[in-house]
CSV table of C-alpha atoms in Angstrom, one decimal:
chain,number,residue,atom,x,y,z
A,88,MET,CA,1.4,-82.7,-34.9
A,89,LEU,CA,4.0,-81.3,-33.5
A,90,THR,CA,6.5,-83.0,-35.8
A,91,LYS,CA,5.1,-82.5,-38.6
A,92,SER,CA,5.3,-78.9,-38.3
A,93,ILE,CA,9.1,-79.3,-37.3
A,94,ASP,CA,9.1,-81.2,-40.6
A,95,GLN,CA,8.0,-78.0,-41.8
A,96,MET,CA,10.0,-75.5,-40.6
A,97,LEU,CA,12.7,-78.1,-41.7
A,98,ARG,CA,12.5,-78.2,-45.1
A,99,VAL,CA,14.1,-76.0,-47.8
A,100,ASP,CA,11.0,-75.2,-49.9
A,101,HIS,CA,9.0,-74.0,-46.7
A,102,PRO,CA,8.1,-70.0,-47.2
A,103,GLU,CA,9.5,-67.4,-45.2
A,104,PRO,CA,7.3,-65.3,-42.8
A,105,ASP,CA,7.1,-61.9,-42.4
A,106,PRO,CA,10.5,-60.4,-42.1
A,107,ASP,CA,8.7,-58.3,-39.4
A,108,ARG,CA,7.4,-61.0,-36.9
A,109,ARG,CA,9.7,-61.1,-33.9
A,110,THR,CA,9.2,-64.8,-32.9
A,111,SER,CA,12.7,-67.3,-34.4
A,112,TYR,CA,13.2,-71.1,-33.5
A,113,PHE,CA,15.9,-72.7,-33.5
A,114,PHE,CA,16.3,-76.4,-33.7
A,115,TRP,CA,19.0,-79.0,-31.8
A,116,ASP,CA,20.5,-82.2,-32.3
A,117,GLU,CA,21.1,-84.8,-29.5
A,118,GLN,CA,25.2,-83.6,-29.7
A,119,GLY,CA,24.0,-80.0,-29.3
A,120,ASN,CA,24.3,-79.1,-33.3
A,121,LEU,CA,21.9,-76.8,-34.3
A,122,ILE,CA,20.4,-78.1,-37.7
A,123,ASN,CA,18.3,-75.2,-38.6
A,124,GLN,CA,16.2,-71.4,-37.6
A,125,TYR,CA,13.0,-70.4,-38.2
A,126,PRO,CA,13.2,-67.1,-40.3
A,127,LYS,CA,16.5,-68.1,-41.5
A,128,GLN,CA,19.6,-66.7,-40.5
A,129,SER,CA,17.2,-64.6,-38.3
A,130,PHE,CA,20.6,-64.8,-36.3
A,131,SER,CA,23.8,-65.5,-37.0
A,132,LEU,CA,25.8,-68.6,-35.1
A,133,ASN,CA,28.2,-66.7,-32.8
A,134,ASP,CA,24.0,-64.9,-31.2
A,135,ALA,CA,22.2,-68.7,-32.0
A,136,SER,CA,25.1,-70.1,-29.9
A,137,ARG,CA,23.5,-68.3,-27.1
A,138,PHE,CA,20.7,-70.2,-26.5
A,139,LYS,CA,21.9,-73.5,-27.1
A,140,ASN,CA,21.7,-74.4,-23.2
A,141,ILE,CA,18.5,-73.0,-22.4
A,142,ILE,CA,17.5,-74.9,-19.9
A,143,THR,CA,14.4,-77.8,-20.9
A,144,ASP,CA,12.0,-77.8,-18.3
A,145,GLY,CA,9.8,-75.3,-19.8
A,146,SER,CA,11.2,-72.3,-18.3
A,147,LEU,CA,11.1,-68.4,-18.8
A,148,LEU,CA,14.2,-67.0,-19.8
A,149,ASN,CA,15.4,-63.6,-20.4
A,150,VAL,CA,18.9,-63.9,-22.3
A,151,SER,CA,20.9,-60.6,-24.1
A,152,ALA,CA,22.8,-61.1,-27.3
A,153,GLY,CA,23.7,-58.6,-30.0
A,154,GLY,CA,23.0,-56.1,-27.4
A,155,ARG,CA,19.2,-56.7,-27.7
A,156,GLU,CA,16.7,-58.5,-25.4
A,157,TYR,CA,15.3,-62.1,-26.1
A,158,ARG,CA,12.5,-63.7,-24.2
A,159,VAL,CA,13.4,-67.4,-25.2
A,160,LEU,CA,11.7,-71.0,-23.5
A,161,GLY,CA,13.4,-74.0,-24.5
A,162,PHE,CA,12.0,-77.8,-24.4
A,163,ARG,CA,12.6,-80.9,-25.2
A,164,ASN,CA,10.9,-82.8,-28.4
A,165,PRO,CA,8.3,-85.2,-26.7
A,166,MET,CA,8.3,-86.7,-30.3
A,167,HIS,CA,12.7,-87.2,-31.4
A,168,GLU,CA,12.6,-90.6,-29.8
A,169,THR,CA,9.2,-92.3,-31.5
A,170,ASP,CA,9.8,-90.6,-35.1
A,171,ASP,CA,12.2,-92.2,-37.6
A,172,SER,CA,9.6,-92.4,-40.3
A,173,SER,CA,10.9,-88.8,-41.5
A,174,SER,CA,14.3,-88.6,-43.4
A,175,LEU,CA,14.7,-84.5,-41.9
A,176,PRO,CA,17.7,-84.5,-38.9
A,177,HIS,CA,16.2,-85.5,-35.7
A,178,VAL,CA,15.2,-82.3,-33.6
A,179,SER,CA,16.0,-83.0,-30.0
A,180,TYR,CA,15.5,-79.4,-28.3
A,181,VAL,CA,13.8,-76.9,-29.4
A,182,VAL,CA,14.6,-73.0,-28.4
A,183,VAL,CA,12.0,-70.3,-29.3
A,184,VAL,CA,13.0,-67.1,-29.3
A,185,ARG,CA,10.9,-63.4,-29.2
A,186,SER,CA,12.2,-60.2,-29.5
A,187,LEU,CA,11.4,-57.9,-26.2
A,188,ASP,CA,12.3,-54.7,-28.1
A,189,ALA,CA,8.7,-53.4,-28.6
A,190,GLU,CA,8.0,-54.3,-25.1
A,191,ASN,CA,11.7,-52.7,-23.3
A,192,LYS,CA,10.5,-49.5,-25.9
A,193,MET,CA,7.5,-49.7,-24.5
A,194,LEU,CA,8.7,-49.2,-21.0
A,195,GLN,CA,11.5,-46.9,-21.5
A,196,THR,CA,8.8,-44.6,-22.8
A,197,LEU,CA,6.1,-45.2,-19.9
A,198,ARG,CA,9.6,-44.6,-18.0
A,199,THR,CA,10.7,-41.3,-19.6
A,200,ASP,CA,6.4,-40.7,-19.4
A,201,LEU,CA,6.6,-41.5,-15.6
A,202,ILE,CA,9.9,-39.4,-15.0
A,203,LEU,CA,8.5,-36.0,-16.9
A,204,GLY,CA,5.2,-36.5,-15.7
A,205,SER,CA,6.6,-36.7,-12.4
A,206,ALA,CA,8.3,-33.9,-12.8
A,207,ALA,CA,6.0,-31.4,-14.2
A,208,GLY,CA,3.8,-32.5,-11.2
A,209,ALA,CA,6.3,-31.9,-8.3
A,210,LEU,CA,7.2,-28.3,-10.6
A,211,VAL,CA,3.0,-28.4,-10.2
A,212,SER,CA,3.4,-28.9,-6.7
A,213,ILE,CA,5.8,-26.5,-6.1
A,214,LEU,CA,3.7,-23.7,-7.4
A,215,ALA,CA,0.7,-24.5,-6.4
A,216,GLY,CA,2.2,-24.6,-2.5
A,217,PHE,CA,3.9,-21.2,-3.7
A,218,TYR,CA,1.1,-19.7,-5.1
A,219,LEU,CA,-1.5,-21.2,-1.8
A,220,ALA,CA,1.0,-19.9,0.7
A,221,GLY,CA,1.2,-16.3,-1.0
A,222,ARG,CA,-2.5,-16.2,-0.9
A,223,SER,CA,-2.9,-17.6,3.0
A,224,LEU,CA,-0.6,-14.8,3.9
A,225,LEU,CA,-2.2,-12.1,2.2
A,226,PRO,CA,-4.6,-11.2,5.0
A,227,ILE,CA,-1.9,-11.6,7.2
A,228,ARG,CA,0.4,-9.4,5.4
A,229,ARG,CA,-2.7,-7.5,5.2
A,230,SER,CA,-3.6,-6.8,8.8
A,231,TRP,CA,0.2,-6.4,9.6
A,232,ASN,CA,0.2,-3.5,6.9
A,233,LYS,CA,-2.8,-2.3,9.0
A,234,GLN,CA,-1.6,-2.1,12.0
A,235,GLN,CA,2.1,-0.7,11.2
A,236,GLN,CA,-0.2,1.8,9.1
A,237,PHE,CA,-2.8,2.1,12.4
A,238,VAL,CA,0.5,3.1,14.7
A,239,ALA,CA,1.6,5.2,12.0
A,240,ASP,CA,-1.0,7.8,12.0
A,241,ALA,CA,-1.9,7.6,16.2
A,242,SER,CA,1.8,8.6,16.0
A,243,HIS,CA,1.2,11.0,13.8
A,244,GLU,CA,-2.4,12.6,15.1
A,245,LEU,CA,-0.9,12.0,19.0
A,246,ARG,CA,2.3,14.3,18.1
A,247,THR,CA,0.7,17.7,16.4
A,248,PRO,CA,-1.7,18.4,19.8
A,249,THR,CA,1.6,17.1,21.9
A,250,SER,CA,3.5,19.8,20.2
A,251,VAL,CA,1.1,22.5,20.0
A,252,ILE,CA,0.5,22.1,23.9
A,253,LEU,CA,4.4,22.0,24.5
A,254,THR,CA,5.1,25.5,22.9
A,255,ARG,CA,2.4,27.1,24.4
A,256,ALA,CA,3.4,25.2,28.1
A,257,GLU,CA,7.5,27.0,27.1
A,258,LEU,CA,5.4,30.5,25.9
A,259,LEU,CA,3.4,30.4,29.1
A,260,PHE,CA,6.7,30.1,30.7
A,261,ARG,CA,8.4,32.9,29.0
A,262,HIS,CA,6.5,35.7,30.5
A,263,PRO,CA,5.4,34.9,34.6
A,264,GLN,CA,4.6,37.9,35.5
A,265,HIS,CA,1.6,38.0,32.7
A,266,THR,CA,-2.3,37.9,34.2
A,267,ILE,CA,-4.4,34.3,33.0
A,268,GLU,CA,-5.8,37.3,31.0
A,269,GLN,CA,-2.6,38.6,29.4
A,270,GLU,CA,-1.8,34.7,28.2
A,271,SER,CA,-5.6,33.2,27.9
A,272,GLN,CA,-4.9,32.4,24.4
A,273,ASN,CA,-1.9,30.6,24.8
A,274,ILE,CA,-4.1,28.4,27.9
A,275,ALA,CA,-7.5,28.9,25.5
A,276,VAL,CA,-4.6,26.8,22.8
A,277,ILE,CA,-3.6,24.5,25.4
A,278,LEU,CA,-7.4,23.8,26.5
A,279,LYS,CA,-8.5,23.1,22.8
A,280,GLU,CA,-5.3,20.9,21.9
A,281,SER,CA,-6.4,18.9,25.1
A,282,LYS,CA,-9.9,18.0,24.6
A,283,ARG,CA,-8.7,17.3,20.9
A,284,MET,CA,-6.0,15.1,21.9
A,285,GLY,CA,-8.8,12.9,24.8
A,286,LYS,CA,-10.9,12.9,21.9
A,287,LEU,CA,-8.0,10.9,20.2
A,288,VAL,CA,-7.1,8.4,22.4
A,289,ASN,CA,-10.6,7.5,23.6
A,290,ASP,CA,-11.0,7.0,20.4
A,291,LEU,CA,-8.4,5.1,20.1
A,292,LEU,CA,-8.8,2.5,22.7
A,293,THR,CA,-13.3,2.3,21.2
A,294,LEU,CA,-11.0,1.0,18.3
A,295,ALA,CA,-8.5,-0.9,20.7
A,296,ARG,CA,-11.5,-2.6,22.3
A,297,THR,CA,-13.2,-3.5,19.0
A,298,ASN,CA,-10.4,-5.4,17.7
A,299,SER,CA,-10.0,-7.5,21.1
A,300,ASN,CA,-13.5,-8.0,20.8
A,301,GLN,CA,-13.4,-6.6,24.2
A,302,LEU,CA,-16.4,-3.9,24.0
A,303,GLN,CA,-19.6,-5.5,23.7
A,304,ILE,CA,-23.0,-4.3,22.8
A,305,ASN,CA,-25.4,-4.2,25.6
A,306,ALA,CA,-28.6,-4.6,23.6
A,307,VAL,CA,-31.6,-4.2,25.2
A,308,PRO,CA,-35.2,-2.9,23.9
A,309,ILE,CA,-35.2,1.6,23.1
A,310,PRO,CA,-37.4,3.9,21.8
A,311,LEU,CA,-35.3,5.1,18.9
A,312,HIS,CA,-37.5,8.7,18.4
A,313,PRO,CA,-37.2,9.9,22.2
A,314,VAL,CA,-33.2,9.4,21.7
A,315,LEU,CA,-33.1,11.0,17.9
A,316,ALA,CA,-34.7,13.8,19.0
A,317,GLU,CA,-32.8,15.0,22.5
A,318,ILE,CA,-29.4,14.2,20.1
A,319,THR,CA,-31.0,17.0,17.9
A,320,GLU,CA,-32.0,19.2,20.0
A,321,GLU,CA,-28.4,19.0,21.6
A,322,PHE,CA,-27.1,19.7,18.0
A,323,GLN,CA,-29.7,23.2,17.9
A,324,LEU,CA,-27.5,26.0,19.6
A,325,LEU,CA,-24.7,24.3,17.6
A,326,ALA,CA,-26.0,24.6,14.5
A,327,GLU,CA,-27.1,27.9,15.6
A,328,THR,CA,-24.0,29.8,16.1
A,329,LYS,CA,-23.2,28.9,12.3
A,330,ALA,CA,-26.4,29.3,11.0
A,331,ILE,CA,-27.4,26.1,10.0
A,332,HIS,CA,-30.5,24.7,10.1
A,333,ILE,CA,-31.6,21.2,11.1
A,334,HIS,CA,-34.9,19.7,10.0
A,335,SER,CA,-35.9,16.4,11.2
A,336,HIS,CA,-38.9,13.9,11.0
A,337,PHE,CA,-38.7,10.6,13.1
A,338,GLN,CA,-41.4,8.2,13.7
A,339,PRO,CA,-41.7,6.0,16.6
A,340,SER,CA,-39.7,2.9,16.4
A,341,LEU,CA,-38.2,0.1,18.7
A,342,ILE,CA,-35.3,-1.2,18.1
A,343,TRP,CA,-32.9,-3.8,19.7
A,344,GLY,CA,-29.5,-2.1,21.0
A,345,ASP,CA,-27.2,0.1,23.5
A,346,GLU,CA,-29.0,3.3,23.9
A,347,SER,CA,-25.1,4.3,24.8
A,348,ARG,CA,-23.7,3.4,21.6
A,349,LEU,CA,-26.8,4.5,19.3
A,350,ARG,CA,-25.8,8.1,20.8
A,351,GLN,CA,-22.4,8.3,19.7
A,352,LEU,CA,-23.1,7.0,16.2
A,353,PHE,CA,-25.5,9.5,16.0
A,354,ILE,CA,-23.5,11.8,17.5
A,355,ILE,CA,-20.7,11.1,14.8
A,356,LEU,CA,-22.7,12.0,12.4
A,357,LEU,CA,-24.6,15.1,13.4
A,358,ASP,CA,-21.3,16.5,14.4
A,359,ASN,CA,-19.5,15.2,10.8
A,360,ALA,CA,-22.3,17.4,8.7
A,361,LEU,CA,-22.3,20.4,10.9
A,362,LYS,CA,-18.8,20.5,10.6
A,363,PHE,CA,-18.2,20.4,7.1
A,364,THR,CA,-21.8,22.1,6.6
A,365,PRO,CA,-21.1,26.0,5.5
A,366,PRO,CA,-23.0,28.9,7.3
A,367,HIS,CA,-26.5,29.3,6.4
A,368,GLY,CA,-26.5,25.1,5.0
A,369,SER,CA,-29.5,23.0,6.2
A,370,ILE,CA,-29.2,19.0,7.4
A,371,GLU,CA,-31.7,17.2,7.3
A,372,PHE,CA,-32.5,14.2,9.7
A,373,THR,CA,-35.2,11.9,9.3
A,374,CYS,CA,-36.0,8.7,10.5
A,375,ARG,CA,-39.0,6.3,9.2
A,376,ASN,CA,-40.1,2.6,9.7
A,377,LEU,CA,-39.9,0.6,6.5
A,378,SER,CA,-41.9,-3.2,6.8
A,379,HIS,CA,-38.6,-4.8,7.7
A,380,SER,CA,-36.7,-2.5,9.5
A,381,ILE,CA,-35.6,1.0,9.9
A,382,GLN,CA,-34.3,3.8,7.6
A,383,ILE,CA,-32.4,6.8,9.7
A,384,ILE,CA,-30.9,9.6,7.4
A,385,VAL,CA,-28.5,12.4,7.6
A,386,LYS,CA,-28.1,14.8,4.7
A,387,ASP,CA,-26.1,17.6,4.2
A,388,SER,CA,-25.8,20.4,1.9
A,389,GLY,CA,-21.9,20.8,2.8
A,390,CYS,CA,-19.0,20.5,0.4
A,391,GLY,CA,-19.8,17.0,-0.3
A,392,ILE,CA,-17.0,14.2,-0.6
A,393,ALA,CA,-15.1,13.4,-4.0
A,394,GLU,CA,-15.8,10.9,-5.3
A,395,VAL,CA,-12.1,8.8,-5.3
A,396,ASP,CA,-12.5,9.2,-1.4
A,397,LEU,CA,-16.0,7.4,-0.5
A,398,PRO,CA,-15.0,4.2,-1.0
A,399,HIS,CA,-12.2,4.9,2.4
A,400,ILE,CA,-14.4,7.0,3.9
A,401,PHE,CA,-15.0,4.3,6.6
A,402,GLU,CA,-11.0,3.5,7.3
A,403,ARG,CA,-9.3,4.0,10.4
A,404,PHE,CA,-7.4,7.9,10.0
A,405,TYR,CA,-8.5,8.8,6.1
A,406,LYS,CA,-8.8,12.1,6.0
A,407,GLY,CA,-10.0,13.1,2.1
A,408,ASP,CA,-10.1,16.9,2.7
A,409,LYS,CA,-6.5,17.0,4.7
A,410,THR,CA,-6.4,20.4,5.4
A,411,ARG,CA,-10.1,20.8,5.9
A,412,SER,CA,-10.1,17.9,8.7
A,413,ARG,CA,-6.9,19.6,10.8
A,414,THR,CA,-9.2,22.9,10.7
A,415,GLU,CA,-11.6,21.6,12.3
A,416,GLY,CA,-10.4,19.2,14.3
A,417,GLY,CA,-11.2,15.8,13.4
A,418,THR,CA,-8.9,13.1,13.4
A,419,GLY,CA,-10.5,10.5,11.1
A,420,LEU,CA,-11.6,7.8,13.4
A,421,GLY,CA,-15.6,8.9,13.9
A,422,LEU,CA,-16.8,6.8,10.3
A,423,SER,CA,-14.7,3.7,11.5
A,424,ILE,CA,-16.0,4.0,14.9
A,425,ALA,CA,-19.9,4.5,13.1
A,426,GLN,CA,-19.9,1.9,11.0
A,427,TRP,CA,-18.9,-0.6,13.3
A,428,ILE,CA,-21.5,0.2,15.6
A,429,VAL,CA,-23.9,0.2,12.6
A,430,GLN,CA,-22.4,-3.6,11.9
A,431,GLU,CA,-22.3,-4.8,15.6
A,432,HIS,CA,-26.4,-3.5,15.7
A,433,LYS,CA,-26.9,-5.9,12.3
A,434,GLY,CA,-27.1,-2.6,10.4
A,435,SER,CA,-26.1,-1.8,6.9
A,436,ILE,CA,-24.5,1.8,6.4
A,437,ARG,CA,-23.9,3.3,3.2
A,438,VAL,CA,-23.0,6.6,1.6
A,439,THR,CA,-23.5,9.1,-1.4
A,440,SER,CA,-22.2,12.2,-2.0
A,441,GLN,CA,-21.6,15.1,-4.7
A,442,VAL,CA,-19.2,17.7,-4.1
A,443,SER,CA,-20.8,20.8,-3.8
A,444,ILE,CA,-23.9,19.9,-3.4
A,445,GLY,CA,-24.1,17.3,-0.2
A,446,THR,CA,-23.4,14.3,1.3
A,447,GLU,CA,-26.7,11.9,2.2
A,448,PHE,CA,-25.9,8.7,4.9
A,449,GLN,CA,-28.3,6.0,5.5
A,450,ILE,CA,-28.5,3.8,8.0
A,451,ILE,CA,-31.0,0.3,8.1
A,452,PHE,CA,-31.8,-1.1,11.6
A,453,PRO,CA,-33.2,-4.8,11.3
A,454,ARG,CA,-36.7,-4.2,13.2
A,455,LYS,CA,-37.2,-6.2,16.3
């Protein structure tokens, strides 16, 4: 069968194959002369000679010819010595050559794709790395900026009372012969600013301890309504001096919390309400029991808070009306402390306000 196929390919009248075929056949005699190639004239004699000495043990080899690469298989014709019936030249060796252009082109395309894919992957990885690194640094930057702002604001707040105390003290030394009564105004200012600075230092210490988790809540069962009634009574006298009416109503309620911190919370809210409520205004202080919680409301008919300031009122040292805050002696730390106390008691605090109408703080504590 093999001899028949070879004889057919050696005949002159054998039809040429499809020109797109990538496989060629070379037939050699015992003396190493090229008998024929199939398809005809697919290779020049010079290029064909490169396949002449191919090993004929059936091994596959890669051979370059004419600037192209081929896969070559050479083998001895097993019938060349026994078949004498053919009039055609005896074929001793057969070399099968297959072009590797398509495979090399595919490999080149794959190599290009891998290089481009690797480059794109590396670029995406670098960009993603920068993006993720930037995202991971955001909390650190935000914390650092807040710390820097906190230090700057604290320094500013402490500098003012210090400067006032220093100035008033220097005025006292200018007139050493004056009596205390004559210098009572300077002494009163020094006393006022000292108290203000003392309060600011205490607030700063409280916030510093909350940041370092050194301040703990000592939670015990507390009847809340007696505490609220006592605080209201303490503020009643101050309210009367400004002709402000405090309307209170407290339902009996029990909360699990730290009494001293809860007192501090309600004092901060009532103090703010009292500061920013004009004469003949009113403050409502109520506590009532809900199905699963306790609701405390502090509502005043004061100047209100601008809508642009509402999202920032719990930030440290933030003051919406800075001129009035300075006049009233505010430091901008009270609401930050109040928010921390509420959160430590697993509660929530929110505020609603309208300018020239009033402000309402609503606190929700879980019932125990």
